[in-house]
Short mmCIF file of C-alpha atoms in Angstrom, two decimals:
data_model
loop_
_atom_site.label_atom_id
_atom_site.label_comp_id
_atom_site.label_asym_id
_atom_site.label_seq_id
_atom_site.Cartn_x
_atom_site.Cartn_y
_atom_site.Cartn_z
CA UNK K 1 -45.91 -8.78 42.36
CA UNK K 2 -46.79 -7.76 45.88
CA UNK K 3 -48.36 -11.07 46.79
CA UNK K 4 -45.10 -12.86 45.99
CA UNK K 5 -43.51 -11.26 49.05
CA UNK K 6 -45.83 -13.31 51.25
CA UNK K 7 -46.15 -17.03 51.77
CA UNK K 8 -46.25 -18.68 48.33
CA UNK K 9 -49.59 -20.20 47.23
CA UNK K 10 -50.17 -23.83 46.30
CA UNK K 11 -49.79 -23.09 42.58
CA UNK K 12 -47.13 -20.67 41.46
CA UNK K 13 -45.97 -19.13 38.21
CA UNK K 14 -44.11 -21.29 35.70
CA UNK K 15 -40.80 -19.47 35.41
CA UNK K 16 -38.81 -22.72 35.71
CA UNK K 17 -39.60 -24.26 32.30
CA UNK K 18 -39.06 -20.94 30.54
CA UNK K 19 -35.67 -20.50 32.20
CA UNK K 20 -34.68 -24.06 31.29
CA UNK K 21 -35.60 -23.42 27.67
CA UNK K 22 -33.84 -20.05 27.69
CA UNK K 23 -30.60 -21.51 28.98
CA UNK K 24 -30.87 -24.49 26.66
CA UNK K 25 -31.24 -22.21 23.65
CA UNK K 26 -28.20 -20.17 24.69
CA UNK K 27 -25.85 -23.01 25.46
CA UNK K 28 -22.26 -21.84 25.53
CA UNK K 29 -20.23 -22.86 22.49
CA UNK K 30 -16.55 -22.05 22.99
CA UNK K 31 -15.37 -23.68 19.77
CA UNK K 32 -17.40 -21.34 17.56
CA UNK K 33 -15.89 -18.43 19.47
CA UNK K 34 -12.37 -19.76 19.10
CA UNK K 35 -12.76 -20.41 15.38
CA UNK K 36 -14.10 -16.87 14.99
CA UNK K 37 -11.04 -15.59 16.82
CA UNK K 38 -8.77 -17.40 14.39
CA UNK K 39 -10.66 -15.89 11.45
CA UNK K 40 -10.63 -12.32 12.75
CA UNK K 41 -6.94 -12.52 13.61
CA UNK K 42 -6.10 -13.18 9.96
CA UNK K 43 -5.52 -10.56 7.28
CA UNK K 44 -8.84 -9.35 5.83
CA UNK K 45 -10.63 -11.44 8.48
CA UNK K 46 -10.63 -14.57 6.31
CA UNK K 47 -8.63 -17.77 6.56
CA UNK K 48 -7.84 -20.54 4.04
CA UNK K 49 -9.54 -23.79 4.89
CA UNK K 50 -6.22 -25.74 4.85
CA UNK K 51 -4.74 -23.28 7.34
CA UNK K 52 -7.86 -23.50 9.48
CA UNK K 53 -7.52 -27.28 9.54
CA UNK K 54 -3.89 -26.92 10.59
CA UNK K 55 -4.61 -24.49 13.42
CA UNK K 56 -7.80 -26.19 14.60
CA UNK K 57 -5.90 -28.71 16.71
CA UNK K 58 -5.26 -25.89 19.20
CA UNK K 59 -8.94 -25.87 20.12
CA UNK K 60 -9.48 -29.61 20.25
CA UNK K 61 -10.33 -30.48 16.64
CA UNK K 62 -8.82 -33.38 14.78
CA UNK K 63 -8.06 -33.04 11.09
CA UNK K 64 -11.09 -32.28 8.89
CA UNK K 65 -13.36 -31.77 11.91
CA UNK K 66 -13.12 -27.98 11.71
CA UNK K 67 -14.59 -27.91 8.20
CA UNK K 68 -17.47 -30.11 9.25
CA UNK K 69 -18.04 -27.91 12.28
CA UNK K 70 -18.30 -24.60 10.40
CA UNK K 71 -20.78 -26.16 7.99
CA UNK K 72 -23.10 -26.69 10.96
CA UNK K 73 -23.33 -22.90 11.42
CA UNK K 74 -23.82 -21.43 7.93
CA UNK K 75 -25.29 -18.22 9.36
CA UNK K 76 -22.12 -17.63 11.41
CA UNK K 77 -19.41 -18.81 8.98
CA UNK K 78 -19.41 -18.61 5.20
CA UNK K 79 -17.13 -20.40 2.75
CA UNK K 80 -16.04 -18.84 -0.53
CA UNK K 81 -13.51 -19.50 -3.26
CA UNK K 82 -10.63 -17.05 -3.53
CA UNK K 83 -10.65 -15.37 -6.95
CA UNK K 84 -6.85 -15.56 -7.37
CA UNK K 85 -5.63 -18.49 -5.27
CA UNK K 86 -8.62 -20.65 -6.26
CA UNK K 87 -8.85 -22.30 -2.85
CA UNK K 88 -11.64 -22.22 -0.30
CA UNK K 89 -11.58 -19.56 2.42
CA UNK K 90 -13.75 -19.07 5.49
CA UNK K 91 -14.96 -15.82 7.04
CA UNK K 92 -17.75 -14.59 9.30
CA UNK K 93 -21.05 -13.85 7.62
CA UNK K 94 -22.28 -10.33 7.05
CA UNK K 95 -25.06 -10.84 9.58
CA UNK K 96 -22.65 -12.02 12.28
CA UNK K 97 -20.32 -9.07 11.74
CA UNK K 98 -23.23 -6.64 11.97
CA UNK K 99 -24.40 -8.22 15.22
CA UNK K 100 -20.86 -8.08 16.64
CA UNK K 101 -20.72 -4.40 15.76
CA UNK K 102 -24.10 -3.77 17.39
CA UNK K 103 -22.93 -5.45 20.57
CA UNK K 104 -19.72 -3.41 20.52
CA UNK K 105 -21.71 -0.18 20.26
CA UNK K 106 -24.08 -1.27 23.02
CA UNK K 107 -21.09 -2.17 25.19
CA UNK K 108 -19.56 1.27 24.61
CA UNK K 109 -22.80 2.93 25.75
CA UNK K 110 -22.68 0.95 29.01
CA UNK K 111 -19.61 2.71 30.43
CA UNK K 112 -21.57 4.94 32.79
CA UNK K 113 -23.60 2.01 34.10
CA UNK K 114 -20.54 -0.21 34.52
CA UNK K 115 -18.78 2.43 36.62
CA UNK K 116 -21.70 2.43 39.05
CA UNK K 117 -21.92 -1.36 38.89
CA UNK K 118 -18.24 -1.80 39.77
CA UNK K 119 -18.49 0.71 42.61
CA UNK K 120 -21.44 -1.15 44.12
CA UNK K 121 -19.66 -4.50 43.80
CA UNK K 122 -16.60 -3.22 45.63
CA UNK K 123 -18.82 -1.65 48.29
CA UNK K 124 -20.15 -5.15 49.08
CA UNK K 125 -16.64 -6.57 49.57
CA UNK K 126 -14.50 -6.79 52.67
CA UNK K 127 -12.00 -3.96 52.88
CA UNK K 128 -13.62 -2.21 49.90
CA UNK K 129 -11.45 -3.99 47.36
CA UNK K 130 -11.66 -6.84 44.83
CA UNK K 131 -9.08 -8.71 42.81
CA UNK K 132 -8.72 -7.34 39.31
CA UNK K 133 -8.49 -10.87 37.91
CA UNK K 134 -11.78 -11.92 39.51
CA UNK K 135 -13.57 -8.93 38.02
CA UNK K 136 -11.97 -9.68 34.66
CA UNK K 137 -13.33 -13.23 34.73
CA UNK K 138 -16.87 -11.91 35.28
CA UNK K 139 -16.52 -8.95 32.91
CA UNK K 140 -18.93 -10.27 30.28
CA UNK K 141 -21.76 -10.79 32.77
CA UNK K 142 -21.16 -7.34 34.24
CA UNK K 143 -21.06 -5.61 30.86
CA UNK K 144 -17.40 -4.61 31.12
CA UNK K 145 -15.13 -4.36 28.09
CA UNK K 146 -11.83 -6.21 27.87
CA UNK K 147 -9.97 -2.95 28.46
CA UNK K 148 -12.02 -2.00 31.53
CA UNK K 149 -8.81 -1.69 33.56
CA UNK K 150 -7.96 1.41 31.53
CA UNK K 151 -11.42 2.52 30.39
CA UNK K 152 -13.05 2.30 33.83
CA UNK K 153 -10.56 1.81 36.67
CA UNK K 154 -7.73 4.12 35.61
CA UNK K 155 -10.01 6.59 33.86
CA UNK K 156 -11.92 7.39 37.06
CA UNK K 157 -9.29 7.92 39.78
CA UNK K 158 -11.88 9.74 41.89
CA UNK K 159 -13.66 6.39 42.35
CA UNK K 160 -11.05 3.64 41.97
CA UNK K 161 -7.47 2.96 42.96
CA UNK K 162 -5.46 0.16 41.33
CA UNK K 163 -3.06 -1.56 43.71
CA UNK K 164 -0.23 -2.86 41.54
CA UNK K 165 1.64 -6.08 42.14
CA UNK K 166 4.43 -7.97 40.45
CA UNK K 167 1.92 -10.41 38.99
CA UNK K 168 -1.17 -9.19 37.15
CA UNK K 169 -3.35 -11.79 38.85
CA UNK K 170 -2.57 -10.25 42.25
CA UNK K 171 -3.69 -6.72 41.40
CA UNK K 172 -6.54 -5.25 43.43
CA UNK K 173 -9.17 -2.62 42.65
CA UNK K 174 -9.84 -0.47 45.68
CA UNK K 175 -12.65 2.00 46.23
CA UNK K 176 -11.47 5.49 47.04
CA UNK K 177 -14.54 6.37 49.11
CA UNK K 178 -17.71 4.61 50.23
CA UNK K 179 -20.78 6.34 48.79
CA UNK K 180 -23.89 5.91 50.99
CA UNK K 181 -26.11 7.06 48.11
CA UNK K 182 -25.27 3.85 46.22
CA UNK K 183 -25.79 1.56 49.23
CA UNK K 184 -29.34 0.63 48.20
CA UNK K 185 -30.15 -2.89 47.03
CA UNK K 186 -32.43 -3.76 44.12
CA UNK K 187 -34.73 -5.71 46.45
CA UNK K 188 -35.13 -2.59 48.58
CA UNK K 189 -36.26 -0.65 45.51
CA UNK K 190 -38.82 -3.40 44.81
CA UNK K 191 -40.12 -3.15 48.37
CA UNK K 192 -40.33 0.62 48.03
CA UNK K 193 -42.60 0.26 45.01
CA UNK K 194 -44.89 -2.01 47.01
CA UNK K 195 -44.89 0.46 49.90
CA UNK K 196 -46.12 3.17 47.57
CA UNK K 197 -48.88 0.92 46.24
CA UNK K 198 -50.12 -0.50 49.54
CA UNK K 199 -49.03 2.03 52.12
CA UNK K 200 -48.97 0.91 55.75
CA UNK K 201 -50.34 -2.53 54.79
CA UNK K 202 -46.94 -3.41 53.32
CA UNK K 203 -45.10 -3.13 56.63
CA UNK K 204 -44.90 -6.93 56.86
CA UNK K 205 -42.64 -7.15 53.78
CA UNK K 206 -39.84 -5.10 55.30
CA UNK K 207 -37.34 -8.00 55.12
CA UNK K 208 -39.08 -10.16 52.50
CA UNK K 209 -37.87 -11.41 49.12
CA UNK K 210 -39.89 -12.11 46.00
CA UNK K 211 -40.70 -15.83 45.93
CA UNK K 212 -41.54 -17.81 42.79
CA UNK K 213 -41.37 -21.61 42.99
CA UNK K 214 -41.48 -24.14 40.18
CA UNK K 215 -44.93 -25.30 39.02
CA UNK K 216 -46.18 -28.27 40.98
CA UNK K 217 -44.04 -27.42 44.00
CA UNK K 218 -46.09 -28.62 46.96
CA UNK K 219 -45.97 -26.41 50.01
CA UNK K 220 -46.82 -28.00 53.34
CA UNK K 221 -48.21 -26.24 56.37
CA UNK K 222 -44.89 -26.45 58.23
CA UNK K 223 -43.01 -25.13 55.21
CA UNK K 224 -45.34 -22.12 55.11
CA UNK K 225 -44.62 -21.39 58.75
CA UNK K 226 -40.86 -21.74 58.24
CA UNK K 227 -41.03 -19.51 55.16
CA UNK K 228 -43.00 -16.87 57.04
CA UNK K 229 -40.42 -16.84 59.83
CA UNK K 230 -37.55 -16.60 57.36
CA UNK K 231 -39.21 -13.77 55.42
CA UNK K 232 -39.72 -11.83 58.67
CA UNK K 233 -36.13 -12.34 59.86
CA UNK K 234 -34.09 -9.08 59.90
CA UNK K 235 -30.68 -9.13 58.24
CA UNK K 236 -27.73 -6.88 57.61
CA UNK K 237 -27.51 -5.18 54.24
CA UNK K 238 -24.81 -6.43 51.82
CA UNK K 239 -23.40 -2.90 51.91
CA UNK K 240 -23.18 -2.84 55.71
CA UNK K 241 -19.93 -3.57 57.51
CA UNK K 242 -20.55 -6.49 59.90
CA UNK K 243 -17.08 -6.86 61.37
CA UNK K 244 -18.14 -5.01 64.50
CA UNK K 245 -20.90 -7.50 65.35
CA UNK K 246 -20.71 -10.70 67.37
CA UNK K 247 -21.52 -13.38 64.77
CA UNK K 248 -21.20 -16.43 67.01
CA UNK K 249 -24.81 -16.68 68.17
CA UNK K 250 -27.36 -18.82 66.23
CA UNK K 251 -29.46 -15.72 65.58
CA UNK K 252 -26.48 -13.91 64.05
CA UNK K 253 -25.71 -16.94 61.88
CA UNK K 254 -29.27 -16.91 60.53
CA UNK K 255 -28.98 -13.23 59.74
CA UNK K 256 -25.67 -13.78 57.97
CA UNK K 257 -27.26 -16.56 55.90
CA UNK K 258 -30.05 -14.23 54.81
CA UNK K 259 -27.46 -11.53 54.15
CA UNK K 260 -25.70 -13.95 51.78
CA UNK K 261 -29.00 -14.39 49.90
CA UNK K 262 -29.28 -10.61 49.63
CA UNK K 263 -25.67 -10.36 48.43
CA UNK K 264 -26.15 -12.90 45.61
CA UNK K 265 -29.47 -11.25 44.75
CA UNK K 266 -27.75 -7.88 44.44
CA UNK K 267 -24.85 -9.35 42.46
CA UNK K 268 -27.29 -10.85 39.94
CA UNK K 269 -29.16 -7.55 39.77
CA UNK K 270 -25.92 -5.82 38.73
CA UNK K 271 -25.35 -8.17 35.79
CA UNK K 272 -26.51 -7.38 32.26
CA UNK K 273 -28.77 -10.42 31.87
CA UNK K 274 -29.55 -11.03 35.55
CA UNK K 275 -27.62 -14.29 35.38
CA UNK K 276 -24.07 -15.45 35.97
CA UNK K 277 -22.29 -18.79 36.25
CA UNK K 278 -21.93 -20.26 39.71
CA UNK K 279 -18.23 -20.76 39.07
CA UNK K 280 -17.78 -17.00 38.67
CA UNK K 281 -19.75 -16.21 41.80
CA UNK K 282 -17.34 -18.53 43.64
CA UNK K 283 -14.48 -16.14 42.92
CA UNK K 284 -16.14 -13.59 45.23
CA UNK K 285 -16.84 -16.00 48.10
CA UNK K 286 -14.19 -14.76 50.49
CA UNK K 287 -14.51 -11.10 49.55
CA UNK K 288 -18.30 -11.07 50.07
CA UNK K 289 -18.66 -13.60 52.92
CA UNK K 290 -20.57 -16.15 50.85
CA UNK K 291 -21.05 -19.80 51.94
CA UNK K 292 -18.49 -22.33 50.78
CA UNK K 293 -21.04 -24.80 49.38
CA UNK K 294 -22.70 -22.36 47.03
CA UNK K 295 -24.69 -24.85 44.99
CA UNK K 296 -26.34 -26.42 48.03
CA UNK K 297 -26.97 -22.97 49.46
CA UNK K 298 -28.70 -21.71 46.31
CA UNK K 299 -30.82 -24.85 46.00
CA UNK K 300 -32.16 -24.11 49.48
CA UNK K 301 -33.59 -20.88 48.05
CA UNK K 302 -35.14 -22.12 44.82
CA UNK K 303 -37.94 -19.58 45.02
CA UNK K 304 -35.45 -16.74 44.56
CA UNK K 305 -32.78 -18.28 42.32
CA UNK K 306 -32.87 -20.80 39.50
CA UNK K 307 -29.75 -22.96 39.01
CA UNK K 308 -29.30 -24.55 35.59
CA UNK K 309 -26.82 -27.40 35.13
CA UNK K 310 -26.93 -27.45 31.33
CA UNK K 311 -23.56 -26.92 29.71
CA UNK K 312 -20.20 -28.69 29.82
CA UNK K 313 -22.00 -32.01 30.40
CA UNK K 314 -23.68 -30.79 33.58
CA UNK K 315 -20.53 -29.30 35.10
CA UNK K 316 -21.34 -25.69 34.25
CA UNK K 317 -23.94 -24.04 36.49
CA UNK K 318 -25.76 -20.84 35.61
CA UNK K 319 -27.70 -18.92 38.27
CA UNK K 320 -30.75 -16.89 37.20
CA UNK K 321 -32.64 -14.31 39.22
CA UNK K 322 -36.21 -15.61 38.95
CA UNK K 323 -38.04 -12.32 39.45
CA UNK K 324 -36.10 -10.73 36.56
CA UNK K 325 -37.56 -13.13 33.97
CA UNK K 326 -41.04 -13.78 32.69
CA UNK K 327 -41.66 -16.49 30.09
CA UNK K 328 -37.98 -16.59 29.15
CA UNK K 329 -37.77 -12.83 28.58
CA UNK K 330 -35.96 -10.27 30.69
CA UNK K 331 -38.61 -8.08 32.33
CA UNK K 332 -36.47 -4.95 31.91
CA UNK K 333 -34.25 -5.56 28.86
CA UNK K 334 -31.31 -3.33 27.99
CA UNK K 335 -29.54 -2.63 24.70
CA UNK K 336 -26.61 -4.95 25.45
CA UNK K 337 -28.95 -7.80 26.36
CA UNK K 338 -30.90 -7.32 23.12
CA UNK K 339 -27.70 -7.22 21.05
CA UNK K 340 -26.42 -10.44 22.62
CA UNK K 341 -29.76 -12.09 22.07
CA UNK K 342 -29.70 -11.25 18.37
CA UNK K 343 -26.19 -12.67 18.10
CA UNK K 344 -27.36 -15.85 19.83
CA UNK K 345 -30.27 -16.11 17.40
CA UNK K 346 -27.82 -16.10 14.49
CA UNK K 347 -26.08 -19.17 15.91
CA UNK K 348 -29.39 -20.90 16.57
CA UNK K 349 -30.68 -20.52 13.00
CA UNK K 350 -31.26 -23.91 11.43
CA UNK K 351 -28.51 -25.00 8.99
CA UNK K 352 -31.14 -26.79 6.90
CA UNK K 353 -32.52 -23.47 5.67
CA UNK K 354 -29.15 -22.18 4.46
CA UNK K 355 -28.02 -22.41 0.83
CA UNK K 356 -24.60 -23.77 1.68
CA UNK K 357 -24.01 -25.17 -1.82
CA UNK K 358 -23.95 -21.67 -3.30
CA UNK K 359 -21.32 -20.54 -0.84
CA UNK K 360 -18.89 -23.28 -1.84
CA UNK K 361 -18.36 -22.02 -5.41
CA UNK K 362 -17.14 -18.69 -6.77
CA UNK K 363 -18.46 -16.42 -4.03
CA UNK K 364 -17.67 -12.76 -4.70
CA UNK K 365 -17.17 -10.29 -1.90
CA UNK K 366 -19.86 -7.63 -2.06
CA UNK K 367 -19.28 -3.92 -1.66
CA UNK K 368 -21.19 -3.96 1.59
CA UNK K 369 -18.63 -6.31 3.11
CA UNK K 370 -15.86 -3.87 2.27
CA UNK K 371 -17.81 -0.98 3.77
CA UNK K 372 -18.05 -2.78 7.08
CA UNK K 373 -14.34 -2.27 7.62
CA UNK K 374 -12.16 -4.33 9.90
CA UNK K 375 -13.49 -6.01 13.01
CA UNK K 376 -10.64 -6.09 15.46
CA UNK K 377 -9.74 -9.08 17.52
CA UNK K 378 -10.50 -7.13 20.69
CA UNK K 379 -14.18 -7.13 19.89
CA UNK K 380 -14.40 -10.85 19.38
CA UNK K 381 -14.23 -12.05 22.96
CA UNK K 382 -16.92 -9.55 23.96
CA UNK K 383 -19.19 -10.61 21.10
CA UNK K 384 -18.82 -14.32 21.69
CA UNK K 385 -18.36 -14.33 25.48
CA UNK K 386 -21.89 -15.64 25.97
CA UNK K 387 -20.97 -18.76 24.02
CA UNK K 388 -17.89 -19.55 26.15
CA UNK K 389 -17.92 -22.12 28.88
CA UNK K 390 -15.53 -20.06 31.04
CA UNK K 391 -12.17 -18.35 31.26
CA UNK K 392 -8.81 -20.07 31.23
CA UNK K 393 -7.17 -18.54 34.25
CA UNK K 394 -5.21 -19.79 37.19
CA UNK K 395 -6.86 -19.42 40.54
CA UNK K 396 -5.25 -18.29 43.74
CA UNK K 397 -5.10 -20.30 46.91
CA UNK K 398 -8.11 -18.50 48.31
CA UNK K 399 -10.18 -19.61 45.31
CA UNK K 400 -9.61 -23.31 45.92
CA UNK K 401 -11.78 -23.23 49.01
CA UNK K 402 -14.49 -21.32 47.15
CA UNK K 403 -14.66 -23.75 44.24
CA UNK K 404 -15.95 -26.65 46.31
CA UNK K 405 -16.46 -30.13 45.03
CA UNK K 406 -20.17 -29.69 44.35
CA UNK K 407 -19.62 -27.34 41.42
CA UNK K 408 -17.69 -27.73 38.19
CA UNK K 409 -14.69 -25.99 36.75
CA UNK K 410 -14.73 -22.60 35.04
CA UNK K 411 -12.39 -23.93 32.35
CA UNK K 412 -13.55 -24.80 28.84
CA UNK K 413 -14.06 -28.44 27.93
CA UNK K 414 -12.93 -29.73 24.59
CA UNK K 415 -16.31 -31.32 23.92
CA UNK K 416 -18.46 -28.66 25.55
CA UNK K 417 -20.30 -27.89 22.34
CA UNK K 418 -22.05 -31.29 22.23
CA UNK K 419 -25.09 -30.06 24.12
CA UNK K 420 -25.18 -26.95 21.98
CA UNK K 421 -25.34 -29.01 18.79
CA UNK K 422 -28.35 -30.85 20.17
CA UNK K 423 -30.11 -27.56 20.75
CA UNK K 424 -29.40 -26.40 17.21
CA UNK K 425 -30.71 -29.63 15.73
CA UNK K 426 -33.98 -29.18 17.59
CA UNK K 427 -34.46 -25.90 15.69
CA UNK K 428 -35.74 -24.01 18.70
CA UNK K 429 -35.65 -20.24 18.69
CA UNK K 430 -35.37 -18.12 21.80
CA UNK K 431 -38.83 -17.36 23.07
#
């Protein structure tokens, strides 16, 4: 790991293909989430197929398309014949419900971590405050529950203060007090580990980042020199207030650019899966002094970040932290990441291996299904958030500048699941 702080060699590790495969296998599928929401909102968490066909137009289906769609995911949805009404019903499979419950439990155990995560995020913002709506949009990536406003913000008044407004979208979360003990970046911890291993020899990595380019990336002599200069350039910490500095000089602009790299690096380090969509990062542009053209900026630092354009026909961008992944696996997995991965694997199971014909006739509800109890609608968005293309939310005036023309929209597309279907048909499992 230590050598990656220095000038990159001619041949580098192959994290790119693994990250492409990882993101391809976990393509967001909003329609499966929305159908699941319809099912769980019904009595006994099951819905008649005729009613499903009637309501499916709300999520972009034409008549009879919903039935064909749920048959593509037999490990997520199951069809059975009602014993009394003698018509076909649809419900979530036992395996899907168990995985949703596991994710809910893992999410509940993350409260302590999310409090620290939210505090650190606000500490990186101007004025020590963030819009509640912007945090809500990124809640899934940060490991926050839907009710985080009450479970985290209002429950810990010693840390947070909620500034009310007439409109919910204009509420702000303010930090009561800046805590210097939390003002340490993840990259600084990585450097500290190298210091302990190498001692005084590691002095040259004081301002360096871990670099990992795509395989076959040719590095010229001049690029090596430029990289060495950039790695040696001092910069202000994302947790440091820079309003007292003169930022007009070229040297200050270079430091601010490197500070933006450190800010995005820290933001990704605070997420559950060390990845987040570019569209959601854009919501924090003004608050965290990030560049307006985020996509172009991130592509200039391909050795640190990986930007995937798969999803929503190339309009949805997902940013990965390269150093956090190895061969498509998170280097330091957590319980919530593992639970979401298992739920994703259920969706990716091949429909060819399922005995769908047996589910279409006289299926009896087992005792185990009844013992599972009710899965509330509140859990659904959390469980299926990783399969959504984005959040349907209006953006303020300050967001319009952040969402520049080089990135897509954070709103779901009616046909966004097309790429996902291709991945399922290829029968690839997550590595």
